[in-house]
Amino acid sequence: MEILHVSAECYPYAKVGGLADVVGTLPKYQQQLGHIAKVVVPMHRTKFLYENEWNVEHKGGFMMGDAHFEYTIIKEKTNKLDFDLYCVDIYGLLDRENVYSYDDDTERFTAFQIAVVDWLSHWEHRPDAVHVHDHHTGLIPFMMRNCYDYRHLAAVPTILTIHNAQYQGWMSWDNSNYIPAWDSWQGGLLEWNNTINPLACAVKCADRVTTVSPSYMEELTQKANGLEGLFRMERAKSSGILNGIDTVVWNPETDTYILDNFSIKDAAHGKKLNKKKLCKDFKLDDKLPLFIYIGRLVGEKAADLLPQAITDSISQLGKRMNFLILGSGDKRVEDHLTYLNEGYAGFYNSKIGYNEKLSHQMYAGADFLLMPSRVEPCGLNQMYALRYGTIPIVRSTGGLKDTVIDFGEQDGFGIRFNHASVWDITYSIHRAVELYDDKEKMTELRTQIMEIDNSWEKSAAKYIDLYNSIQLK
Ligand code: ADP
């Protein structure tokens, strides 16, 4: 089977969040299962782009509104990622430093999608499935069925995976002429609440819809930033498939980013050394339990609750723990977290920004990972933490609910709480501090979590079953 993944991000080429990790890993596992998986992304000006060599695969052009655009498809030469990686370059639109957050993102991602479909229409053969990811690629299933120029692609099965339904790519009907000429009576497929909604459009048009965890699928039927009704209507073709993690990149035994590699057998010693180094670098006390947070500092992650939860914990329990925060996002939260650096020096530190290497060192050196998310479609951090022997403290939502069991329950190993509130977070920190004092239990839990298999094998096979179910239609 030949699968083409279309995405805005792909690790290690360009990463903003978990989407990149998934699109950089799932195809690798699909290849291992004997299939051909390819990935196409917009050309971003990243280190990976400049450090690797590329072949020109195809050149073409299209109209978007009144403007003509030329595009070039380039392919990474050496199969470095174990699958074919293609980039779409559109002069003036796509060769930018960042993946998102430009004023012309609507034009950029619409043009990217048209270029992908146009390129696909020039292939001598058809892929067996086109797998699109999130709203940046949500117009593709529609274009393949309804745009006059691309209708010969209509029989190719399409799958949408939703990594985050909060963002939907809304665009004004004033820009409807960006989309190549389509059957006007099909306009309702683009529409949701008086705007063109690419995510809603993909939910309607794709043959199958998946979310990145089963619990998130259920939650979307109740709360989906305006699309709840649509998810209920399309429930029959939708399912949740839990993400896996790349166990080669995220392996404490071989990770080149961390000071001391360790396995389950010598985790106590290995984690101790990594913690010592981390605490030294950030002026923390390595004898106390170390709580970390890694991620976007946004409302979805409940990062706004962290400053209060941290200061409350310290005032209630005394200086019995350390905190280290890595992330970026909401300026107000960034400033608040930075402000605490001085007043709580010695027990708290924060680093604003994105730092892949430091994130690995933190997973390796910490005792507990905080994830109080209000919304968490799957969440990868908790799975990385488990692999590195760090106990996750999570809010019971989405993929966190599907991957972490509270240590108070049968076969449990983590800490779970119900509400995204300062009180629930501080109470969980309290439980963790007490757990930390029970060395025997900590050792037992560490061994248990490092043995958990969250690799992609099972989930990659589930996607293949899904593609097959459409071919048999
Ligand atoms: P989301 O995609 O919603 O941001 P996920 O948990 O699915 O959340 O994935 C987040 C990924 O991004 C993880 O690989 C995490 O380690 C990484 N990450 C997030 N913020 C940072 C940061 N500031 N520095 C390094 N890695 C980060």
Coordinates of C-alpha atoms and ligand atoms in Angstrom, one line a residue:
M1 CA 0.0 0.0 0.0
E2 CA 1.2 3.5 -0.8
I3 CA 0.3 6.3 1.6
L4 CA 0.9 10.0 1.2
H5 CA 0.8 12.0 4.4
V6 CA 0.2 15.7 4.1
S7 CA 1.1 17.9 7.1
A8 CA 2.4 21.4 8.1
E9 CA 5.1 19.8 10.4
C10 CA 7.3 16.8 10.4
Y11 CA 10.1 16.0 12.9
P12 CA 13.0 16.6 12.6
Y13 CA 12.5 18.8 9.5
A14 CA 10.1 21.3 11.2
K15 CA 8.5 20.9 14.7
V16 CA 6.2 23.1 16.7
G17 CA 4.4 20.4 18.7
G18 CA 3.2 16.8 18.8
L19 CA 2.0 16.9 15.2
A20 CA 5.6 16.9 14.0
D21 CA 6.5 13.9 16.2
V22 CA 3.6 11.9 14.8
V23 CA 4.1 12.7 11.2
G24 CA 7.9 12.1 11.6
T25 CA 7.3 8.7 13.1
L26 CA 4.1 7.0 11.9
P27 CA 5.4 6.7 8.3
K28 CA 8.6 5.1 9.5
Y29 CA 6.5 2.3 11.2
Q30 CA 4.3 2.0 8.2
Q31 CA 7.4 1.4 6.1
Q32 CA 8.5 -1.2 8.6
L33 CA 5.1 -3.0 8.1
G34 CA 6.0 -3.3 4.4
H35 CA 4.1 -0.3 3.0
I36 CA 5.3 2.8 1.2
A37 CA 4.7 5.9 3.2
K38 CA 5.6 9.4 2.0
V39 CA 5.3 12.8 3.6
V40 CA 4.8 16.2 2.0
V41 CA 5.2 19.4 4.0
P42 CA 5.5 23.1 3.1
M43 CA 9.0 24.3 2.6
H44 CA 10.1 26.1 5.9
R45 CA 13.5 27.7 6.3
T46 CA 14.8 25.2 8.9
K47 CA 18.2 23.8 9.8
F48 CA 17.2 20.4 8.4
L49 CA 16.4 22.1 5.0
Y50 CA 19.8 23.6 4.8
E51 CA 21.8 20.7 6.2
N52 CA 20.4 18.2 3.6
E53 CA 20.5 17.8 -0.1
W54 CA 17.4 17.9 -2.2
N55 CA 16.3 16.9 -5.7
V56 CA 13.7 18.7 -7.7
E57 CA 10.9 16.3 -8.3
H58 CA 8.2 18.4 -10.0
K59 CA 7.4 21.9 -11.1
G60 CA 4.0 23.3 -11.7
G61 CA 1.7 26.3 -11.4
F62 CA -1.8 27.2 -10.4
M63 CA -4.1 30.1 -10.0
M64 CA -5.2 31.2 -6.5
G65 CA -7.8 33.9 -6.8
D66 CA -6.4 36.4 -9.4
A67 CA -2.8 35.5 -8.8
H68 CA -0.7 32.8 -10.5
F69 CA 1.8 30.9 -8.4
E70 CA 4.6 28.6 -9.5
Y71 CA 5.5 25.8 -7.2
T72 CA 8.4 23.3 -6.9
I73 CA 8.3 19.9 -5.2
I74 CA 11.7 18.9 -3.8
K75 CA 12.6 15.6 -2.2
E76 CA 15.3 14.9 0.4
K77 CA 18.0 12.9 -1.4
T78 CA 19.3 10.3 1.0
N79 CA 16.1 8.9 2.6
K80 CA 17.4 10.2 5.9
L81 CA 14.1 9.8 7.7
D82 CA 13.6 6.2 6.4
F83 CA 10.7 7.5 4.3
D84 CA 10.5 9.9 1.3
L85 CA 10.2 13.5 2.5
Y86 CA 8.9 16.1 0.0
C87 CA 8.7 19.9 0.5
V88 CA 6.6 22.3 -1.5
D89 CA 8.2 25.6 -2.3
I90 CA 6.0 28.5 -3.4
Y91 CA 8.1 31.5 -4.0
G92 CA 7.1 34.4 -1.6
L93 CA 4.6 32.3 0.4
L94 CA 6.3 29.3 1.9
D95 CA 10.0 29.8 2.4
R96 CA 9.7 31.3 5.9
E97 CA 11.4 30.8 9.2
N98 CA 8.4 29.8 11.2
V99 CA 5.8 27.2 10.5
Y100 CA 2.7 29.3 11.5
S101 CA 1.6 32.7 12.7
Y102 CA 1.9 34.9 9.7
D103 CA -0.9 37.3 8.6
D104 CA -1.1 35.5 5.3
D105 CA -1.4 31.9 6.7
T106 CA -4.7 31.5 4.9
E107 CA -3.0 32.2 1.6
R108 CA 0.0 30.1 2.5
F109 CA -1.8 27.0 3.5
T110 CA -4.4 27.2 0.8
A111 CA -1.7 27.5 -1.8
F112 CA 0.2 24.6 -0.2
Q113 CA -2.8 22.4 -0.4
I114 CA -3.6 23.3 -4.1
A115 CA 0.1 22.6 -5.0
V116 CA -0.1 19.2 -3.3
V117 CA -3.3 18.2 -5.1
D118 CA -2.0 19.6 -8.4
W119 CA 1.3 17.6 -8.0
L120 CA -0.7 14.5 -7.1
S121 CA -2.8 14.9 -10.2
H122 CA 0.4 14.7 -12.2
W123 CA 1.5 11.3 -10.7
E124 CA 1.5 8.5 -13.2
H125 CA -0.2 6.3 -10.6
R126 CA -2.5 7.0 -7.7
P127 CA -1.5 6.5 -4.0
D128 CA -3.7 4.1 -2.1
A129 CA -4.6 6.6 0.5
V130 CA -4.0 10.3 1.1
H131 CA -3.7 11.0 4.8
V132 CA -4.2 14.6 5.8
H133 CA -3.4 16.0 9.3
D134 CA -5.2 18.9 10.9
H135 CA -6.9 21.9 9.4
H136 CA -3.9 23.1 7.3
T137 CA -4.6 20.2 5.0
G138 CA -8.3 20.0 5.5
L139 CA -9.4 21.3 2.1
I140 CA -7.6 18.5 0.3
P141 CA -10.3 15.8 0.5
F142 CA -12.8 18.4 -0.8
M143 CA -10.6 19.5 -3.7
M144 CA -9.9 15.9 -4.7
R145 CA -13.7 15.3 -5.0
N146 CA -15.1 18.6 -6.1
C147 CA -12.7 20.8 -8.0
Y148 CA -13.1 20.3 -11.7
D149 CA -9.3 20.1 -12.4
Y150 CA -8.8 17.4 -9.8
R151 CA -11.9 15.3 -10.0
H152 CA -9.9 12.4 -11.5
L153 CA -8.5 11.9 -7.9
A154 CA -12.0 11.5 -6.5
A155 CA -11.6 7.7 -6.0
V156 CA -8.4 8.0 -3.9
P157 CA -9.4 7.3 -0.3
T158 CA -8.7 10.1 2.1
I159 CA -8.2 10.0 5.9
L160 CA -8.2 13.0 8.2
T161 CA -6.3 12.8 11.6
I162 CA -7.2 15.5 14.1
H163 CA -4.3 16.3 16.4
N164 CA -6.1 19.4 17.7
A165 CA -9.6 20.5 16.9
Q166 CA -9.3 23.9 18.7
Y167 CA -7.7 25.4 15.6
Q168 CA -9.9 25.1 12.5
G169 CA -8.3 27.4 9.9
W170 CA -11.5 29.5 9.5
M171 CA -11.4 31.6 6.3
S172 CA -13.8 34.2 5.1
W173 CA -16.2 33.4 2.2
D174 CA -14.6 36.5 0.6
N175 CA -11.6 34.2 -0.1
S176 CA -13.6 31.4 -1.6
N177 CA -12.1 32.2 -5.0
Y178 CA -8.8 30.9 -3.6
I179 CA -10.1 27.4 -4.0
P180 CA -9.8 26.1 -7.6
A181 CA -13.2 26.1 -9.4
W182 CA -15.6 23.6 -7.8
D183 CA -19.2 22.4 -8.2
S184 CA -21.0 25.4 -6.7
W185 CA -23.8 23.2 -5.3
Q186 CA -21.2 21.5 -3.1
G187 CA -20.4 24.8 -1.3
G188 CA -22.1 23.5 1.8
L189 CA -19.2 21.1 2.4
L190 CA -16.9 24.1 3.0
E191 CA -19.3 25.9 5.2
W192 CA -19.6 26.0 9.0
N193 CA -21.2 29.0 10.8
N194 CA -20.9 31.4 8.0
T195 CA -17.2 30.8 7.3
I196 CA -15.2 28.4 5.3
N197 CA -14.0 26.0 7.9
P198 CA -11.2 23.7 6.6
L199 CA -11.3 21.3 9.6
A200 CA -15.1 20.9 9.4
C201 CA -14.8 20.5 5.6
A202 CA -12.3 17.6 6.1
V203 CA -14.5 16.0 8.7
K204 CA -17.4 16.0 6.2
C205 CA -15.4 15.0 3.1
A206 CA -12.7 12.5 4.3
D207 CA -13.6 8.8 4.1
R208 CA -12.4 8.3 7.6
V209 CA -11.7 10.6 10.5
T210 CA -9.5 9.8 13.4
T211 CA -8.4 11.6 16.5
V212 CA -5.2 10.8 18.3
S213 CA -6.8 9.1 21.2
P214 CA -10.2 7.3 21.8
S215 CA -11.1 9.6 24.8
Y216 CA -10.5 12.7 22.7
M217 CA -12.9 11.4 20.0
E218 CA -15.6 11.0 22.7
E219 CA -14.9 14.5 24.1
L220 CA -15.2 16.1 20.7
T221 CA -18.8 15.1 20.5
Q222 CA -19.4 17.2 23.6
K223 CA -16.8 20.0 23.3
A224 CA -15.1 20.9 20.0
N225 CA -14.9 24.6 19.6
G226 CA -18.3 24.8 17.8
L227 CA -18.0 21.4 15.9
E228 CA -19.6 19.2 18.5
G229 CA -22.8 18.6 16.4
L230 CA -20.7 17.7 13.3
F231 CA -18.6 15.2 15.3
R232 CA -21.8 13.6 16.5
M233 CA -23.2 13.4 12.9
E234 CA -20.0 11.9 11.6
R235 CA -19.4 9.5 14.5
A236 CA -19.9 6.4 12.3
K237 CA -16.8 7.0 10.2
S238 CA -14.7 8.3 13.1
S239 CA -12.5 6.6 15.6
G240 CA -9.7 7.3 18.0
I241 CA -6.2 5.7 17.5
L242 CA -3.7 6.4 20.2
N243 CA -0.4 7.9 19.1
G244 CA 2.8 6.1 19.8
I245 CA 6.2 7.4 20.4
D246 CA 9.4 7.1 18.5
T247 CA 11.3 4.6 20.7
V248 CA 14.5 5.1 18.8
V249 CA 14.7 8.9 19.3
W250 CA 13.3 8.7 22.8
N251 CA 15.5 6.0 24.3
P252 CA 17.3 6.7 27.6
E253 CA 19.8 3.9 26.7
T254 CA 21.1 5.7 23.6
D255 CA 19.9 9.3 23.9
T256 CA 22.9 11.5 22.9
Y257 CA 21.3 14.6 24.5
I258 CA 21.5 13.3 28.1
L259 CA 24.5 13.2 30.3
D260 CA 24.3 9.6 31.4
N261 CA 22.5 6.8 29.5
F262 CA 20.5 4.4 31.5
S263 CA 18.3 1.3 31.2
I264 CA 15.6 -0.1 33.5
K265 CA 18.3 -2.0 35.4
D266 CA 20.5 1.0 36.3
A267 CA 17.8 3.7 36.2
A268 CA 18.2 4.7 39.8
H269 CA 21.8 5.5 39.3
G270 CA 21.4 7.0 35.8
K271 CA 18.5 9.3 36.7
K272 CA 20.4 10.4 39.8
L273 CA 23.4 11.6 37.7
N274 CA 21.1 13.3 35.1
K275 CA 19.2 15.0 37.9
K276 CA 22.4 16.2 39.6
K277 CA 23.6 17.8 36.4
L278 CA 20.2 19.4 35.7
C279 CA 19.9 20.8 39.2
K280 CA 23.4 22.2 39.0
D281 CA 22.7 23.9 35.7
F282 CA 19.5 25.4 37.1
K283 CA 20.6 26.0 40.7
L284 CA 18.1 23.6 42.2
D285 CA 18.4 21.1 45.1
D286 CA 18.9 17.6 43.8
K287 CA 18.0 16.0 47.1
L288 CA 14.4 17.2 46.7
P289 CA 11.8 15.8 44.3
L290 CA 12.1 17.6 40.9
F291 CA 8.8 18.5 39.1
I292 CA 9.0 19.6 35.5
Y293 CA 6.7 21.1 32.9
I294 CA 7.6 21.1 29.2
G295 CA 5.3 22.5 26.6
R296 CA 3.4 25.4 25.1
L297 CA 2.4 28.0 27.7
V298 CA -1.2 28.3 26.6
G299 CA -4.6 28.0 28.1
E300 CA -5.2 24.5 26.5
K301 CA -2.3 23.2 28.6
A302 CA -3.5 25.1 31.7
A303 CA -0.1 26.7 31.9
D304 CA -1.7 29.8 33.4
L305 CA -2.4 27.8 36.5
L306 CA 1.2 26.8 37.1
P307 CA 2.6 30.0 38.8
Q308 CA -0.2 29.9 41.5
A309 CA 0.0 26.1 41.9
I310 CA 3.8 26.3 42.4
T311 CA 3.7 29.2 44.9
D312 CA 0.8 27.6 46.8
S313 CA 2.6 24.3 47.0
I314 CA 5.8 25.9 48.3
S315 CA 3.8 28.0 50.9
Q316 CA 1.7 25.0 52.0
L317 CA 4.4 22.3 52.1
G318 CA 7.5 24.4 52.6
K319 CA 10.5 24.1 50.4
R320 CA 10.2 20.4 50.0
M321 CA 10.4 20.3 46.2
N322 CA 11.9 21.9 43.1
F323 CA 10.3 23.0 39.9
L324 CA 11.8 23.5 36.5
I325 CA 9.7 24.9 33.6
L326 CA 10.5 24.9 29.9
G327 CA 8.1 26.4 27.4
S328 CA 6.9 29.4 25.4
G329 CA 3.6 30.8 24.4
D330 CA 1.3 33.3 26.2
K331 CA 3.4 36.4 27.1
R332 CA 1.6 36.9 30.3
V333 CA 2.3 33.4 31.5
E334 CA 5.9 33.6 30.3
D335 CA 6.4 36.8 32.3
H336 CA 4.8 35.4 35.4
L337 CA 6.9 32.2 35.3
T338 CA 10.1 34.3 34.8
Y339 CA 9.1 36.6 37.6
L340 CA 9.2 33.7 40.0
N341 CA 12.9 32.9 39.1
E342 CA 14.2 35.5 41.5
G343 CA 11.9 35.1 44.5
Y344 CA 12.1 31.3 44.5
A345 CA 15.7 30.8 43.4
G346 CA 17.1 27.6 44.6
F347 CA 13.8 25.7 44.4
Y348 CA 12.4 27.0 41.1
N349 CA 13.7 28.0 37.7
S350 CA 12.2 28.5 34.3
K351 CA 13.5 28.7 30.8
I352 CA 11.4 30.5 28.2
G353 CA 11.9 29.2 24.7
Y354 CA 12.0 26.0 22.7
N355 CA 14.9 23.6 23.4
E356 CA 14.8 20.0 22.2
K357 CA 18.0 19.0 23.9
L358 CA 17.0 20.4 27.3
S359 CA 13.6 18.7 27.0
H360 CA 15.4 15.3 26.8
Q361 CA 17.6 16.2 29.8
M362 CA 14.6 17.2 31.8
Y363 CA 12.7 14.0 31.1
A364 CA 15.8 12.1 32.1
G365 CA 16.6 14.0 35.3
A366 CA 13.1 14.7 36.7
D367 CA 11.1 12.8 39.2
F368 CA 7.6 14.0 38.2
L369 CA 6.1 15.6 35.1
L370 CA 3.2 18.0 35.4
M371 CA 0.5 18.0 32.7
P372 CA -2.6 19.8 34.0
S373 CA -4.0 20.3 30.4
R374 CA -7.6 21.5 29.9
V375 CA -7.5 19.9 26.5
E376 CA -5.1 17.1 25.5
P377 CA -5.9 15.3 22.3
C378 CA -3.2 12.7 23.0
G379 CA -0.2 14.2 24.6
L380 CA 3.3 12.8 24.0
N381 CA 5.1 14.3 27.0
Q382 CA 3.6 11.8 29.4
M383 CA 4.7 8.9 27.2
Y384 CA 8.3 10.3 27.0
A385 CA 8.3 10.8 30.7
L386 CA 7.3 7.1 31.3
R387 CA 10.0 5.9 29.1
Y388 CA 12.6 8.0 31.0
G389 CA 11.3 6.8 34.4
T390 CA 9.6 10.1 35.3
I391 CA 6.2 9.8 36.9
P392 CA 3.5 11.8 35.1
I393 CA 1.0 13.9 37.0
V394 CA -1.9 14.5 34.6
R395 CA -5.4 15.9 34.4
S396 CA -7.9 13.2 33.5
T397 CA -8.6 14.3 29.9
G398 CA -8.2 13.0 26.3
G399 CA -5.1 10.9 25.7
L400 CA -3.9 11.5 29.2
K401 CA -6.8 9.5 30.5
D402 CA -6.0 6.7 28.0
T403 CA -2.3 6.5 28.9
V404 CA -2.0 7.2 32.7
I405 CA -3.6 5.2 35.6
D406 CA -3.4 6.6 39.1
F407 CA -1.1 4.7 41.4
G408 CA -3.9 4.4 43.8
E409 CA -5.8 2.2 41.3
Q410 CA -5.1 -1.4 40.2
D411 CA -1.9 -1.6 38.1
G412 CA -1.6 2.2 38.4
F413 CA 1.7 4.1 38.1
G414 CA 1.0 7.8 37.8
I415 CA -1.0 10.6 39.4
R416 CA -4.3 11.7 37.9
F417 CA -6.7 14.5 38.9
N418 CA -10.0 15.6 37.6
H419 CA -10.1 19.4 37.4
A420 CA -7.8 21.9 35.8
S421 CA -7.7 23.9 39.0
V422 CA -4.9 25.2 41.2
W423 CA -6.3 23.2 44.1
D424 CA -6.2 19.9 42.1
I425 CA -2.6 20.5 40.9
T426 CA -1.3 21.4 44.4
Y427 CA -3.1 18.4 45.9
S428 CA -1.4 16.2 43.3
I429 CA 2.0 17.7 44.0
H430 CA 1.3 17.0 47.7
R431 CA 0.6 13.4 46.9
A432 CA 3.8 13.2 44.8
V433 CA 6.0 14.7 47.6
E434 CA 4.7 12.0 49.9
L435 CA 5.2 9.3 47.3
Y436 CA 8.8 10.5 46.8
D437 CA 9.5 9.8 50.5
D438 CA 8.6 6.2 50.0
K439 CA 11.8 5.1 48.2
E440 CA 10.7 1.5 47.7
K441 CA 7.5 2.5 46.0
M442 CA 9.3 5.0 43.8
T443 CA 11.7 2.3 42.7
E444 CA 8.8 -0.1 42.0
L445 CA 6.9 2.5 40.0
R446 CA 10.0 3.6 38.0
T447 CA 10.5 0.0 36.9
Q448 CA 6.9 -0.4 36.1
I449 CA 6.6 2.8 33.9
M450 CA 9.8 2.1 32.0
E451 CA 8.5 -1.2 31.0
I452 CA 5.3 0.2 29.4
D453 CA 5.2 -0.2 25.7
N454 CA 3.9 3.0 24.0
S455 CA 5.7 2.4 20.7
W456 CA 4.0 2.9 17.4
E457 CA 3.7 -0.8 16.3
K458 CA 0.1 -1.4 17.3
S459 CA -1.2 2.0 16.2
A460 CA 0.6 2.0 12.9
A461 CA -1.1 -1.3 12.1
K462 CA -4.5 0.1 13.1
Y463 CA -4.1 2.9 10.5
I464 CA -3.3 0.3 7.8
D465 CA -6.6 -1.6 8.8
L466 CA -8.4 1.7 8.4
Y467 CA -7.0 2.3 4.9
N468 CA -7.9 -1.2 4.0
S469 CA -11.5 -0.8 5.2
I470 CA -11.9 2.1 2.7
Q471 CA -10.4 0.2 -0.2
L472 CA -12.9 -2.6 0.3
K473 CA -15.8 -0.1 0.2
Ligands
ADP1 P1 1.2 19.7 21.6 O1 1.4 19.1 20.2 O2 -0.2 20.1 21.9 O3 2.1 20.9 21.8 P2 2.2 17.2 22.6 O4 2.3 16.7 24.0 O5 1.4 16.3 21.7 O6 1.6 18.7 22.7 O7 3.7 17.4 22.0 C1 4.5 18.3 22.5 C2 5.9 18.0 21.9 O8 6.6 19.2 21.8 C3 6.7 17.1 22.8 O9 7.7 16.4 22.0 C4 7.5 18.1 23.7 O10 8.6 17.5 24.3 C5 7.8 19.2 22.7 N1 7.9 20.5 23.3 C6 6.9 21.4 23.6 N2 7.4 22.6 24.0 C7 8.7 22.4 24.0 C8 9.8 23.3 24.4 N3 9.6 24.5 24.8 N4 11.1 22.8 24.2 C9 11.3 21.6 23.8 N5 10.3 20.7 23.4 C10 9.1 21.1 23.6

